[in-house]
Coordinates of C-alpha atoms in Angstrom, one line a residue:
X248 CA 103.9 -14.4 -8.7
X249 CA 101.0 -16.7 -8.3
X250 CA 98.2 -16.4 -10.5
X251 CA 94.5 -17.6 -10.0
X252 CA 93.6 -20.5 -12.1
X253 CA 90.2 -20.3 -12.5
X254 CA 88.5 -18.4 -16.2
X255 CA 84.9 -18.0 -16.9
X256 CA 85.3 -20.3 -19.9
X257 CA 86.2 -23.3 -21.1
X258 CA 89.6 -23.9 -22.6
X259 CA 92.1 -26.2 -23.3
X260 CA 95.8 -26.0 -24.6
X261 CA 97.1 -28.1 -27.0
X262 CA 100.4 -26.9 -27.4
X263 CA 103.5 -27.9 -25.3
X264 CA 103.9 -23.9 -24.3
X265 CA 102.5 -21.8 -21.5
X266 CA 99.2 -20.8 -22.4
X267 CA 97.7 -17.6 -21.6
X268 CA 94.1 -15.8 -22.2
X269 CA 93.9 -13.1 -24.7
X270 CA 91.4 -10.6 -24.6
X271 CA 90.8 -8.5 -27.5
X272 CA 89.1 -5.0 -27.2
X273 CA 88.4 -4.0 -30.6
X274 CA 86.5 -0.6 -30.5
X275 CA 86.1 1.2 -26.3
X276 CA 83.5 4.0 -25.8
X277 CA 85.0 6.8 -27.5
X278 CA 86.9 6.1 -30.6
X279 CA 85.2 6.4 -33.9
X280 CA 85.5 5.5 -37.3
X281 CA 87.5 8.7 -37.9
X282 CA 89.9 7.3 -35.3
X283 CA 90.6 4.0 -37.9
X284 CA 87.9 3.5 -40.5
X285 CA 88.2 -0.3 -39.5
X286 CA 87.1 0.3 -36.0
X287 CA 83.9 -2.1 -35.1
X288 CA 80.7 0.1 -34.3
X289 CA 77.8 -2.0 -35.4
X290 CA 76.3 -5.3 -33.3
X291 CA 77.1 -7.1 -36.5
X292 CA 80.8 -5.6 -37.5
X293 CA 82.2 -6.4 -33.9
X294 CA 80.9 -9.9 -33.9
X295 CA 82.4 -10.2 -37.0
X296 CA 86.2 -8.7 -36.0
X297 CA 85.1 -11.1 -32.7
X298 CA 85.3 -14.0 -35.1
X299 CA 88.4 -13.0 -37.1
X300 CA 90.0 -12.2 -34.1
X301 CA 89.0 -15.6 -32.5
X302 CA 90.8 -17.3 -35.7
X303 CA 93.6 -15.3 -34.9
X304 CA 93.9 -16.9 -31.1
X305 CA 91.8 -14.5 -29.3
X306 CA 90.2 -16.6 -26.5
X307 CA 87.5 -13.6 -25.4
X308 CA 85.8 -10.2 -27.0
X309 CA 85.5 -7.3 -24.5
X310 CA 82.7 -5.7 -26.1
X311 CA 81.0 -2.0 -26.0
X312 CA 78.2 -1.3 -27.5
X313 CA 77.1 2.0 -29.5
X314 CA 73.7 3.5 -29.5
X315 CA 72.5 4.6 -33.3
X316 CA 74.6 7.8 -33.1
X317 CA 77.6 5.8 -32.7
X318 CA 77.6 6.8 -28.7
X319 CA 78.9 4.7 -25.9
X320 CA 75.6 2.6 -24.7
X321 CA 74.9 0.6 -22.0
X322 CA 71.6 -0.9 -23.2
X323 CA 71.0 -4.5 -22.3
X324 CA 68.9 -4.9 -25.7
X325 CA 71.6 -4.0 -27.3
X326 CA 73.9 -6.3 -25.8
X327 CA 71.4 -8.9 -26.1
X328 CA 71.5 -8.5 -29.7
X329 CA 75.3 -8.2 -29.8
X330 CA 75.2 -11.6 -28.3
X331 CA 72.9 -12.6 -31.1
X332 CA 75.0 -11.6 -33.3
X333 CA 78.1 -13.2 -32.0
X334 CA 76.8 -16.7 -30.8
X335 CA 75.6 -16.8 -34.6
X336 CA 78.8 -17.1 -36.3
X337 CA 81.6 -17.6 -33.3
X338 CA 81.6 -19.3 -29.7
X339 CA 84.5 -16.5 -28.7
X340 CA 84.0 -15.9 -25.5
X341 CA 81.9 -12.5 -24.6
X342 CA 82.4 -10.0 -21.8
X343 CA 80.3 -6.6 -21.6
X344 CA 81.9 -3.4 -20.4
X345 CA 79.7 -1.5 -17.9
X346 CA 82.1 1.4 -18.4
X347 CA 80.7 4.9 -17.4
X348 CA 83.0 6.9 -19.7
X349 CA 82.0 9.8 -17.8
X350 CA 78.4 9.7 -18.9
X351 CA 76.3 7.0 -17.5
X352 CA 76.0 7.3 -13.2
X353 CA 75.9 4.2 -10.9
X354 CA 72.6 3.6 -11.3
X355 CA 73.1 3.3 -14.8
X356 CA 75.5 1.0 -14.9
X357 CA 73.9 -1.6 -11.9
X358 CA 70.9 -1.8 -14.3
X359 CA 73.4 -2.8 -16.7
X360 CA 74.6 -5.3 -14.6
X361 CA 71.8 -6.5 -13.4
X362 CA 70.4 -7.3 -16.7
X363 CA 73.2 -9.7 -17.4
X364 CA 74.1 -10.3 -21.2
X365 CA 76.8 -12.2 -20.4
X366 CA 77.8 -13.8 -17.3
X367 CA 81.0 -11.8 -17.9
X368 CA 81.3 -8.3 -17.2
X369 CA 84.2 -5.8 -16.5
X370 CA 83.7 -3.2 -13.9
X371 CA 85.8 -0.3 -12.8
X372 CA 85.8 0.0 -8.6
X373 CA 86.2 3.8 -8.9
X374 CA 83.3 4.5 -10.7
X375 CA 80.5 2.1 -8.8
X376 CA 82.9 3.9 -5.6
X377 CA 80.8 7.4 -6.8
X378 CA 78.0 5.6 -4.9
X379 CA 79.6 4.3 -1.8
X380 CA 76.5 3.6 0.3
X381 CA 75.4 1.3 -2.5
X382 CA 79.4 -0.4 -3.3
X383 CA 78.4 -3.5 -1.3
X384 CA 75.1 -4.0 -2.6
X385 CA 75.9 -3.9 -6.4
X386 CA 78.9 -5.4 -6.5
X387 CA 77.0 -9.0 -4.1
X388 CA 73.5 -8.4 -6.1
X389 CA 76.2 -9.2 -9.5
X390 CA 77.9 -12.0 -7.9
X391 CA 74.4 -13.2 -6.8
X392 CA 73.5 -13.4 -10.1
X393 CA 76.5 -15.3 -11.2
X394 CA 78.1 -12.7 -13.0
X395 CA 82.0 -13.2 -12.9
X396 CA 83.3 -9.9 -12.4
X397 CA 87.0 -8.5 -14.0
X398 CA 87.8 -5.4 -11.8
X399 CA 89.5 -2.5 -14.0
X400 CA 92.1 -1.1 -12.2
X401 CA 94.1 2.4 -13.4
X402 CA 96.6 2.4 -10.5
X403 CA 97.8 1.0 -7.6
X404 CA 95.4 3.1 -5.9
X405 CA 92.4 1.4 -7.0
X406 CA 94.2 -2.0 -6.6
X407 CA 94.9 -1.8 -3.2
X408 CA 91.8 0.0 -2.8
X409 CA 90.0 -3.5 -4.4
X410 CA 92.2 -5.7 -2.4
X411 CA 91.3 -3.7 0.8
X412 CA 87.4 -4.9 -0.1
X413 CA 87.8 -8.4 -0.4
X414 CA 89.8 -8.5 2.7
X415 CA 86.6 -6.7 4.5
X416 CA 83.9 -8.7 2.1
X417 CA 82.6 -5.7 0.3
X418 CA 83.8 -7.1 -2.3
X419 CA 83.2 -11.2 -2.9
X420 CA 86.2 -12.9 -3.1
X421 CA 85.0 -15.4 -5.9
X422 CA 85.5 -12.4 -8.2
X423 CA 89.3 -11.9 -8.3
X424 CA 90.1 -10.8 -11.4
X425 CA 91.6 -8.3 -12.5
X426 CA 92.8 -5.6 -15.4
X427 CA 95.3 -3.9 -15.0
X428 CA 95.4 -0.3 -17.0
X429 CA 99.3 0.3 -17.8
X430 CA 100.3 3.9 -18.8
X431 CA 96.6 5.4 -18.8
X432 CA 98.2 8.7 -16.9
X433 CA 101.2 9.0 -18.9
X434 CA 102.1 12.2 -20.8
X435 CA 101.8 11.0 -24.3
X436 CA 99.2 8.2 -23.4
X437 CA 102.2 6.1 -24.3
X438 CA 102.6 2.5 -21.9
X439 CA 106.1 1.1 -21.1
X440 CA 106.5 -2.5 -19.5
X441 CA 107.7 -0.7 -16.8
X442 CA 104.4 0.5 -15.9
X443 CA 104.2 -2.9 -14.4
X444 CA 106.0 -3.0 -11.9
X445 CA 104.2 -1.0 -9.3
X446 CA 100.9 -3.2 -9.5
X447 CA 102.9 -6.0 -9.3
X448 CA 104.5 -4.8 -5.9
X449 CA 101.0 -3.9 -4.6
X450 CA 99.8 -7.3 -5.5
X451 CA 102.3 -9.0 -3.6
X452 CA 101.6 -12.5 -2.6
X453 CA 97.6 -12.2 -3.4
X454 CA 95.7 -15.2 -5.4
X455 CA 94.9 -13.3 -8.7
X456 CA 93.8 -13.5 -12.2
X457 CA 95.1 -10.9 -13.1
X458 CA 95.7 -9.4 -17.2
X459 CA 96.9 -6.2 -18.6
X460 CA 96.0 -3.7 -21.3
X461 CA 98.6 -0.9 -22.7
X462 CA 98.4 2.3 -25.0
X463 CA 100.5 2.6 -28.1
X464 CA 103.4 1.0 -29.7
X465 CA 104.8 0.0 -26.9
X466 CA 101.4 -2.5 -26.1
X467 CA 103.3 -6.0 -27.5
X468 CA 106.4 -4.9 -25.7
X469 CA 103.9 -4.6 -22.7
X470 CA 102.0 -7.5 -23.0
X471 CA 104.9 -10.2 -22.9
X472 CA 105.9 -8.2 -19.5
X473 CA 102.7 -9.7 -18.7
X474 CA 103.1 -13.1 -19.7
X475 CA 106.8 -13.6 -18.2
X476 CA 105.2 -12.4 -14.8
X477 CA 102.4 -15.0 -14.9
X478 CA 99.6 -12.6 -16.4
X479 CA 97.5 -12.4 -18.9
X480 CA 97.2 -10.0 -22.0
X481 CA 94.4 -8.3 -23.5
X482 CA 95.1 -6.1 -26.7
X483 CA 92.9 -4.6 -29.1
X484 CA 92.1 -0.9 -30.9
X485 CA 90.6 0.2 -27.5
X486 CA 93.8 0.6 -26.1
X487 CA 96.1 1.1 -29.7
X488 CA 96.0 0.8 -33.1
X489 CA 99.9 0.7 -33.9
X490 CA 102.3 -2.1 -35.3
X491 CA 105.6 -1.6 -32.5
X492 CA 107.5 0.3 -35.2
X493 CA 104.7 3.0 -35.4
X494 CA 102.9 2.0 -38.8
X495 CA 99.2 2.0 -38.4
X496 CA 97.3 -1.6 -38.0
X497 CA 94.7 -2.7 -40.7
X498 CA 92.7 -4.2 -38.2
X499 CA 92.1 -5.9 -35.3
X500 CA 92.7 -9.2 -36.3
X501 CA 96.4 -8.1 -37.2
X502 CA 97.1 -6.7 -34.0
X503 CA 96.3 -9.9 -33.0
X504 CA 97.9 -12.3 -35.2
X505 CA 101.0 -10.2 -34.7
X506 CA 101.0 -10.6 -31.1
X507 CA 100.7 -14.1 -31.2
X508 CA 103.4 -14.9 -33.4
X509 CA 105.6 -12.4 -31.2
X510 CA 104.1 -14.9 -27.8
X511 CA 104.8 -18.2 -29.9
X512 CA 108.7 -17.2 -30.1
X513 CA 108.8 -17.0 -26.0
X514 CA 107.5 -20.1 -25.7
X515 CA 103.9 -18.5 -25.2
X516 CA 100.5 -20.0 -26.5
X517 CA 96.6 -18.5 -26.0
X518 CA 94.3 -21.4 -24.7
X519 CA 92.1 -22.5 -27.5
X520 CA 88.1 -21.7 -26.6
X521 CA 86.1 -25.0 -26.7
X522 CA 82.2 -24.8 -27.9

């Protein structure tokens, strides 16, 4: 499997190992502090699990922000200030969900794009698809703009559905990475590594960048599936918040320290951010 080079950052490895990026995701757009009291709401508390996490080997933040009642946001003064925040005590790298999480519409979330916090910013093809006549438009106006684009994909639906538009242009090709969501339609909300396999069969011989995210104990287990099939991994409490034997994680941070020592031991290393 070959996998696209190129990273919206700068990084450099320093350790005779295969490096890899590693994404954390420390809080989503629903979870609460009744979920695990150490989840990161606040501008300032997930810039600072950014920066412990970033000590731990996290390369990149994939950041949502909450509104004063604690509700999924997609306010660009808000994420302004969250990249206040962050560029005050870390240089971790920042991307900012545009995530709909079945409340903001299209419009919604081009605004957000458009008002660019970060020249990073994850987007899901089937929700900017609710507004097919306007697909094209959105997703060029964002590349326009310089805005390096990682396409969230739940199944191999939406991936073929995303390769399909780069092959037509809809799409721009400069923008070819890609999350894969492992497990999301599972009965338990439970990934296995063999949730894998099927987007790596529809990816076939395609130039990606492609990196994975997985739900519940099972999420080191499959990360490394990742990692020995040229991926990436990202890992965080969006996604889970248990140790692989079931015990509840402290906090971000752990989850990632854990899975780099797990990495280390296959010969696995995250690229170290450069300032």
């Amino acid at each position: 499997m070959k996998s696209h080079s190129s990273t919206p950052f700068l990084c450099r490895n320093t350790h005779m190992s295969t490096a890899f990026d590693l994404m954390v995701a420390p809080n989503g757009a629903r979870l609460t502090q009744s979920d695990h009291p150490a989840l990161p709401l606040t501008t300032r508390e997930i810039a600072h699990t950014a920066m412990a996490c970033a000590k731990e080997g996290a390369t990149a933040v994939h950041a949502h922000i909450r509104d004063a009642r604690g509700q999924h946001s997609l306010d660009a003064a808000l994420y302004h200030q969250l990249m206040r925040d962050i560029a005050a005590i870390s240089s971790i790298h920042v991307q900012f969900s545009t995530e709909a999480a079945g409340i903001f519409d299209v419009a919604t979330q081009r605004t957000c794009l458009e008002a660019a916090p970060s020249q990073d910013a994850s987007i899901a093809l089937r929700e900017i698809a609710r507004d097919p006549a306007n697909l094209r438009a959105i997703y060029h106006a964002a590349a326009d703009k310089g805005i390096d684009m990682q396409h969230i994909v739940y199944d191999t639906h939406d991936l073929v559905a995303l390769l399909d538009h780069f092959e037509t242009g809809t799409i721009p090709m400069q923008s070819r990475r890609v999350l894969c969501v492992l497990g999301r339609y599972s009965h338990d909300l439970t990934s296995t590594p063999q949730d894998l396999d099927p987007f790596l069969k529809a990816m076939g011989g395609h130039d990606l960048n492609w990196m994975v995210c997985a739900f519940g104990r099972h999420e080191q287990d499959c990360l490394m599936a990742a990692l020995d099939a040229g991926g990436h991994a990202r890992i965080g409490f969006e996604n889970n918040r248990l140790t692989p034997d079931g015990s509840i994680l402290p906090d971000n941070a752990a989850s990632v320290a854990s899975f780099v020592e797990r990495a280390a031991k296959s010969g696995f290393s995250p690229k170290q951010v450069t300032s």
